[in-house]
Each structure stands twice: as structure tokens, then as C-alpha cells.
């Protein structure tokens, strides 16, 4: 399994400490926490995107993707290929125990007019027990979805 890492800016603290040691005043700024989610438009604005845990069934593919938005890594589910029902759903589940139990976190209806075939993005964590999976089916949150990604 790939290890995910949040980008943290420890360099700011090191620079401020160095400036203070030199007698230079540095303006303190409050640390900004990353938002836990980004919307589908923001997912499209991510950088350094990588595909994880793809799965294919016929001409339909599903995968987990990750990318960076404002310096933080997010993950989301994406549907690719052709032949999927535009009235279907793609959704994202997250597990905090390595995949033993799952919590639904986000779903996207394909015919909502946005043209997106992906979920919103969720902040990743370096904890190896914090994993994602994506599913697609014509029924929302089906127990046995038509196709499901691997776990990342």
C-alpha cells in the first residue's frame, strides 16, 4: 500500500527561530488547518495527481486518485471508461481501521449536470489504517456495487 503524507510546513518555524536568534523580528501568523474536504471543482484544480488501486469491469473503470490542493493531499474516487449509466452514482468510503469497517463520506450523482464523474476530495492521513475505496452502481450505496476500486 502506498503511504500518504500530509505536507506540513516545518520550515516556517525553523526560519522564524533562526530570525529570532539573529535578533530579527518575525511576524507570527496562526497555523492554518487544512479543510477536511474539497469540492468537485477544487478536485479539478489539484496538482501532482496520481492514480491508485484501479479496477476494471468491461469498459468501466474505477480508481482512487490523489492530488494536492493548497499544499495538502486529498483523495477521491473517479469513474473512467465508457458504458456507465449516467443515472448512476460514484461514492467514496473511508476506513480508519485498515478496511475492516467502512464509513460513507461522499457521493456524486452522475446526472447532476456538473459533468463530473468523481467524488469530492478528502484529506489524506499518514496513518496506514486510514484508507479509501470508491464504488459505482446505478443504486446509491449498493451493498454489492457494480464495480469497486481497490483499497488505498
Coordinates of N, CA and C in Angstrom, one line a residue:
X1 N 0.8 -1.2 0.0 CA 0.0 0.0 0.0 C 0.9 1.2 0.0
X2 N 0.5 2.2 -0.8 CA 1.3 3.5 -0.8 C 1.1 4.2 0.5
X3 N 2.1 4.9 0.9 CA 2.0 5.7 2.1 C 1.6 7.1 1.7
X4 N 0.6 7.7 2.4 CA 0.3 9.1 2.1 C 0.9 10.0 3.1
X5 N 1.2 11.1 2.7 CA 1.8 12.1 3.6 C 1.2 13.4 3.5
X6 N 0.9 14.1 4.5 CA 0.4 15.4 4.5 C 1.7 16.3 4.4
X7 N 1.5 17.3 3.6 CA 2.6 18.3 3.5 C 2.5 19.3 4.7
X8 N 3.5 19.4 5.5 CA 3.5 20.3 6.6 C 4.6 21.3 6.4
X9 N 4.5 22.4 6.9 CA 5.5 23.4 6.7 C 6.2 23.7 8.0
X10 N 7.2 22.8 8.3 CA 8.0 23.0 9.4 C 9.1 24.0 9.2
X11 N 9.3 24.3 7.9 CA 10.3 25.3 7.5 C 10.0 26.7 8.0
X12 N 8.7 27.0 8.1 CA 8.3 28.3 8.6 C 8.8 28.5 10.1
X13 N 8.6 27.5 10.9 CA 9.0 27.6 12.3 C 10.6 27.7 12.4
X14 N 11.3 26.9 11.5 CA 12.7 27.0 11.5 C 13.2 28.3 11.1
X15 N 12.6 28.9 10.1 CA 13.0 30.3 9.7 C 12.7 31.3 10.8
X16 N 11.6 31.2 11.4 CA 11.2 32.2 12.4 C 12.2 32.0 13.6
X17 N 12.6 30.8 13.9 CA 13.5 30.6 15.0 C 14.9 31.1 14.7
X18 N 15.3 31.0 13.5 CA 16.6 31.5 13.0 C 16.6 33.0 13.0
X19 N 15.5 33.6 12.5 CA 15.5 35.0 12.5 C 15.5 35.6 13.9
X20 N 14.8 34.9 14.8 CA 14.8 35.4 16.2 C 16.1 35.3 16.8
X21 N 16.9 34.2 16.5 CA 18.2 34.1 17.1 C 19.1 35.2 16.5
X22 N 18.8 35.7 15.4 CA 19.6 36.8 14.8 C 19.2 38.1 15.2
X23 N 18.1 38.2 16.1 CA 17.6 39.5 16.5 C 16.7 40.1 15.6
X24 N 16.2 39.4 14.6 CA 15.3 40.0 13.6 C 13.9 39.6 14.0
X25 N 13.0 40.6 14.0 CA 11.6 40.3 14.4 C 10.9 39.6 13.3
X26 N 10.2 38.6 13.6 CA 9.4 37.9 12.6 C 7.9 38.0 13.0
X27 N 7.0 38.3 12.0 CA 5.6 38.3 12.3 C 5.1 36.9 12.5
X28 N 4.4 36.7 13.5 CA 3.8 35.4 13.8 C 2.5 35.3 13.1
X29 N 2.2 34.2 12.4 CA 0.9 34.0 11.8 C 0.3 32.7 12.3
X30 N -1.0 32.7 12.5 CA -1.6 31.5 13.1 C -1.5 30.4 12.1
X31 N -1.2 29.1 12.6 CA -1.2 28.0 11.7 C -2.6 27.8 11.1
X32 N -2.6 27.5 9.8 CA -3.9 27.2 9.2 C -4.1 25.8 9.0
X33 N -5.2 25.3 9.5 CA -5.5 23.9 9.3 C -6.1 23.7 7.9
X34 N -5.8 22.5 7.3 CA -6.4 22.2 6.0 C -7.8 21.8 6.2
X35 N -8.7 22.3 5.3 CA -10.1 21.8 5.3 C -10.1 20.3 5.1
X36 N -11.0 19.6 5.7 CA -11.1 18.2 5.6 C -11.6 17.7 4.2
X37 N -12.3 18.6 3.5 CA -12.7 18.2 2.2 C -12.5 19.3 1.2
X38 N -12.5 19.0 -0.1 CA -12.6 20.0 -1.2 C -13.7 19.5 -2.1
X39 N -14.3 20.5 -2.7 CA -15.4 20.1 -3.6 C -15.0 19.6 -5.0
X40 N -15.9 19.2 -5.8 CA -15.5 18.6 -7.1 C -14.8 19.6 -8.0
X41 N -15.1 20.9 -7.9 CA -14.4 21.9 -8.7 C -12.9 22.0 -8.2
X42 N -12.7 22.0 -6.9 CA -11.4 22.1 -6.4 C -10.6 20.8 -6.7
X43 N -11.2 19.7 -6.7 CA -10.5 18.4 -7.2 C -9.9 18.6 -8.5
X44 N -10.7 19.3 -9.4 CA -10.1 19.6 -10.8 C -9.0 20.5 -10.8
X45 N -8.8 21.3 -9.7 CA -7.7 22.2 -9.6 C -6.5 21.6 -8.8
X46 N -6.5 20.4 -8.5 CA -5.4 19.8 -7.8 C -4.2 19.6 -8.7
X47 N -3.0 19.5 -8.1 CA -1.8 19.3 -8.8 C -1.2 17.9 -8.4
X48 N -0.2 17.5 -9.2 CA 0.5 16.2 -9.0 C -0.4 15.1 -8.7
X49 N -1.4 14.9 -9.6 CA -2.3 13.8 -9.4 C -1.7 12.5 -9.7
X50 N -2.2 11.5 -8.9 CA -1.7 10.1 -9.0 C -2.9 9.2 -9.0
X51 N -2.9 8.1 -9.7 CA -3.9 7.1 -9.7 C -3.5 5.9 -8.8
X52 N -4.5 5.4 -8.0 CA -4.2 4.4 -7.0 C -5.3 3.3 -7.2
X53 N -5.0 2.1 -6.9 CA -6.0 1.0 -6.7 C -7.1 0.9 -7.8
X54 N -6.7 1.0 -9.1 CA -7.7 0.9 -10.2 C -8.3 -0.5 -10.3
X55 N -9.6 -0.5 -10.8 CA -10.2 -1.8 -11.1 C -11.0 -1.6 -12.4
X56 N -11.2 -2.6 -13.1 CA -11.9 -2.6 -14.4 C -12.9 -3.7 -14.5
X57 N -14.1 -3.3 -15.0 CA -15.1 -4.3 -15.3 C -15.7 -3.9 -16.7
X58 N -15.3 -4.7 -17.7 CA -15.7 -4.4 -19.0 C -15.1 -3.1 -19.5
X59 N -15.9 -2.2 -20.0 CA -15.3 -0.9 -20.4 C -15.4 0.2 -19.3
X60 N -15.8 -0.2 -18.1 CA -15.9 0.7 -17.0 C -14.7 0.5 -16.0
X61 N -14.1 1.6 -15.7 CA -13.0 1.6 -14.7 C -13.3 2.5 -13.6
X62 N -12.8 2.1 -12.4 CA -12.9 3.0 -11.2 C -11.6 3.0 -10.5
X63 N -11.3 4.1 -10.0 CA -10.0 4.3 -9.4 C -10.0 5.3 -8.2
X64 N -9.0 5.3 -7.4 CA -8.8 6.3 -6.4 C -7.7 7.2 -7.0
X65 N -7.9 8.5 -6.7 CA -6.9 9.5 -7.2 C -6.5 10.3 -6.0
X66 N -5.3 10.9 -6.1 CA -4.9 11.8 -5.1 C -4.2 13.0 -5.8
X67 N -4.2 14.1 -5.1 CA -3.5 15.3 -5.6 C -3.4 16.3 -4.5
X68 N -2.8 17.4 -4.8 CA -2.5 18.4 -3.8 C -3.3 19.7 -4.1
X69 N -3.9 20.2 -3.1 CA -4.7 21.4 -3.2 C -4.2 22.3 -2.0
X70 N -3.7 23.5 -2.3 CA -3.2 24.4 -1.3 C -2.2 23.7 -0.3
X71 N -1.4 22.8 -0.9 CA -0.3 22.2 -0.2 C -0.7 21.0 0.6
X72 N -1.9 20.6 0.6 CA -2.4 19.4 1.3 C -2.9 18.3 0.3
X73 N -2.6 17.0 0.7 CA -3.0 15.9 -0.2 C -4.4 15.5 0.1
X74 N -5.2 15.3 -1.0 CA -6.6 14.8 -0.9 C -6.7 13.6 -1.8
X75 N -7.7 12.8 -1.4 CA -8.0 11.6 -2.2 C -9.5 11.6 -2.6
X76 N -9.8 11.0 -3.8 CA -11.2 11.0 -4.3 C -11.4 9.8 -5.2
X77 N -12.6 9.4 -5.4 CA -12.9 8.3 -6.4 C -13.2 8.9 -7.7
X78 N -12.9 8.1 -8.8 CA -13.1 8.6 -10.1 C -13.6 7.4 -11.0
X79 N -14.6 7.7 -11.9 CA -15.0 6.7 -12.8 C -14.4 7.0 -14.2
X80 N -13.9 6.0 -14.9 CA -13.3 6.3 -16.2 C -13.9 5.2 -17.2
X81 N -13.6 5.4 -18.4 CA -14.1 4.5 -19.5 C -15.4 4.9 -20.0
X82 N -16.1 3.9 -20.5 CA -17.4 4.2 -21.2 C -18.4 3.1 -20.8
X83 N -19.7 3.3 -21.1 CA -20.7 2.3 -20.8 C -21.3 2.5 -19.4
X84 N -20.9 3.4 -18.6 CA -21.6 3.6 -17.3 C -22.9 4.4 -17.5
X85 N -23.8 4.0 -16.6 CA -25.1 4.7 -16.6 C -25.0 6.1 -16.1
X86 N -25.4 7.1 -16.9 CA -25.3 8.5 -16.4 C -26.3 8.8 -15.3
X87 N -27.2 7.8 -15.0 CA -28.1 8.0 -13.8 C -27.5 7.3 -12.6
X88 N -26.2 6.8 -12.7 CA -25.6 6.1 -11.6 C -24.9 7.0 -10.6
X89 N -24.3 6.4 -9.6 CA -23.6 7.1 -8.5 C -22.2 6.6 -8.4
X90 N -21.3 7.4 -8.0 CA -20.0 7.1 -7.6 C -19.9 7.6 -6.1
X91 N -19.3 6.8 -5.3 CA -19.2 7.2 -3.9 C -17.9 6.8 -3.3
X92 N -17.5 7.4 -2.2 CA -16.3 7.2 -1.5 C -16.6 6.8 -0.1
X93 N -15.9 5.7 0.3 CA -15.9 5.2 1.7 C -14.5 5.4 2.3
X94 N -14.4 5.7 3.6 CA -13.2 5.7 4.3 C -13.2 4.8 5.5
X95 N -12.1 4.1 5.7 CA -11.9 3.3 6.9 C -10.8 3.8 7.8
X96 N -11.0 3.7 9.0 CA -10.0 4.2 10.0 C -9.3 3.0 10.7
X97 N -9.7 1.8 10.3 CA -9.1 0.6 10.9 C -8.6 -0.4 9.8
X98 N -8.0 0.2 8.8 CA -7.4 -0.6 7.7 C -8.3 -1.4 6.8
X99 N -9.6 -1.0 6.8 CA -10.5 -1.7 5.9 C -11.4 -2.7 6.5
X100 N -11.4 -2.8 7.8 CA -12.3 -3.8 8.5 C -13.7 -3.2 8.5
X101 N -13.9 -1.9 8.8 CA -15.2 -1.3 8.8 C -15.1 0.0 7.9
X102 N -16.2 0.4 7.3 CA -16.2 1.5 6.4 C -17.2 2.5 6.7
X103 N -16.9 3.8 6.5 CA -17.9 4.9 6.6 C -18.1 5.6 5.3
X104 N -19.3 5.7 4.9 CA -19.6 6.5 3.7 C -19.3 8.0 4.0
X105 N -18.6 8.6 3.0 CA -18.2 10.0 3.2 C -18.7 11.0 2.1
X106 N -18.9 10.4 0.9 CA -19.3 11.3 -0.2 C -19.8 10.5 -1.4
X107 N -20.8 11.1 -2.0 CA -21.4 10.5 -3.2 C -21.7 11.5 -4.3
X108 N -21.5 11.2 -5.5 CA -21.8 12.1 -6.7 C -22.8 11.4 -7.6
X109 N -23.9 12.0 -7.9 CA -24.9 11.5 -8.8 C -24.4 12.0 -10.2
X110 N -24.3 11.0 -11.1 CA -23.7 11.3 -12.4 C -24.5 12.3 -13.3
X111 N -25.8 12.3 -13.1 CA -26.6 13.2 -13.9 C -27.0 14.5 -13.2
X112 N -26.1 15.0 -12.4 CA -26.4 16.2 -11.6 C -26.1 17.5 -12.4
X113 N -25.7 17.3 -13.7 CA -25.5 18.5 -14.5 C -24.1 19.0 -14.5
X114 N -23.2 18.5 -13.6 CA -21.9 19.1 -13.5 C -20.9 18.4 -14.5
X115 N -21.3 17.2 -14.9 CA -20.4 16.5 -15.9 C -19.3 15.8 -15.2
X116 N -19.2 15.9 -13.8 CA -18.1 15.2 -13.1 C -18.4 13.8 -12.9
X117 N -17.4 12.9 -13.0 CA -17.5 11.5 -12.7 C -16.6 11.2 -11.6
X118 N -16.6 12.1 -10.6 CA -15.7 11.8 -9.4 C -16.4 12.4 -8.2
X119 N -15.9 12.0 -7.1 CA -16.4 12.4 -5.8 C -15.7 13.7 -5.4
X120 N -16.0 14.3 -4.3 CA -15.3 15.4 -3.7 C -14.0 14.8 -3.2
X121 N -13.0 15.6 -2.8 CA -11.8 15.2 -2.2 C -11.8 15.2 -0.7
X122 N -11.1 14.2 -0.1 CA -11.0 14.1 1.3 C -9.5 14.1 1.7
X123 N -9.2 14.8 2.8 CA -7.9 15.0 3.3 C -7.3 13.6 3.6
X124 N -6.1 13.3 3.1 CA -5.4 12.0 3.4 C -4.7 12.1 4.8
X125 N -4.3 11.0 5.3 CA -3.5 11.0 6.5 C -2.4 10.0 6.3
X126 N -1.3 10.2 7.1 CA -0.2 9.3 7.0 C -0.4 8.0 7.8
X127 N -1.5 7.9 8.5 CA -1.8 6.7 9.3 C -2.2 5.6 8.3
X128 N -1.5 4.4 8.3 CA -1.7 3.4 7.3 C -3.1 2.7 7.5
X129 N -3.7 2.9 8.6 CA -5.1 2.4 8.9 C -6.2 3.2 8.3
X130 N -5.8 4.4 7.8 CA -6.8 5.4 7.2 C -6.8 5.1 5.7
X131 N -7.8 4.4 5.2 CA -7.7 4.0 3.8 C -9.1 4.4 3.1
X132 N -9.0 4.5 1.8 CA -10.1 4.9 0.9 C -10.5 3.7 0.0
X133 N -11.8 3.7 -0.4 CA -12.2 2.9 -1.6 C -13.3 3.7 -2.3
X134 N -13.5 3.4 -3.5 CA -14.5 4.1 -4.3 C -15.4 3.0 -4.9
X135 N -16.7 3.3 -5.1 CA -17.7 2.3 -5.7 C -18.5 3.1 -6.7
X136 N -19.1 2.2 -7.6 CA -20.0 2.8 -8.6 C -21.1 1.7 -8.8
X137 N -22.4 2.3 -8.9 CA -23.5 1.4 -9.1 C -24.7 2.4 -9.6
X138 N -25.7 1.8 -10.2 CA -26.9 2.6 -10.5 C -27.7 2.8 -9.3
X139 N -27.5 2.0 -8.3 CA -28.2 2.2 -7.0 C -27.3 2.8 -6.0
X140 N -27.7 3.9 -5.4 CA -26.8 4.6 -4.4 C -26.4 3.8 -3.2
X141 N -25.2 3.6 -3.0 CA -24.6 2.9 -1.8 C -25.1 1.4 -1.8
X142 N -25.1 0.8 -3.0 CA -25.5 -0.6 -3.1 C -24.6 -1.5 -2.2
X143 N -25.1 -2.5 -1.6 CA -24.4 -3.4 -0.8 C -23.3 -4.1 -1.6
X144 N -23.7 -4.5 -2.8 CA -22.7 -5.2 -3.7 C -22.6 -4.3 -5.0
X145 N -21.8 -3.3 -5.0 CA -21.8 -2.3 -6.1 C -21.3 -3.0 -7.4
X146 N -21.7 -2.5 -8.5 CA -21.3 -3.0 -9.8 C -19.8 -3.1 -10.0
X147 N -19.1 -2.1 -9.5 CA -17.6 -2.1 -9.6 C -17.1 -1.3 -8.4
X148 N -16.0 -1.8 -7.8 CA -15.4 -1.1 -6.7 C -13.9 -1.1 -6.9
X149 N -13.3 0.0 -6.5 CA -11.8 0.1 -6.6 C -11.1 -0.8 -5.5
X150 N -9.8 -0.9 -5.7 CA -9.1 -1.5 -4.6 C -9.0 -0.5 -3.4
X151 N -8.2 -0.9 -2.4 CA -8.1 0.0 -1.2 C -6.8 0.7 -1.3
X152 N -6.8 2.0 -1.0 CA -5.6 2.8 -0.9 C -5.7 3.6 0.4

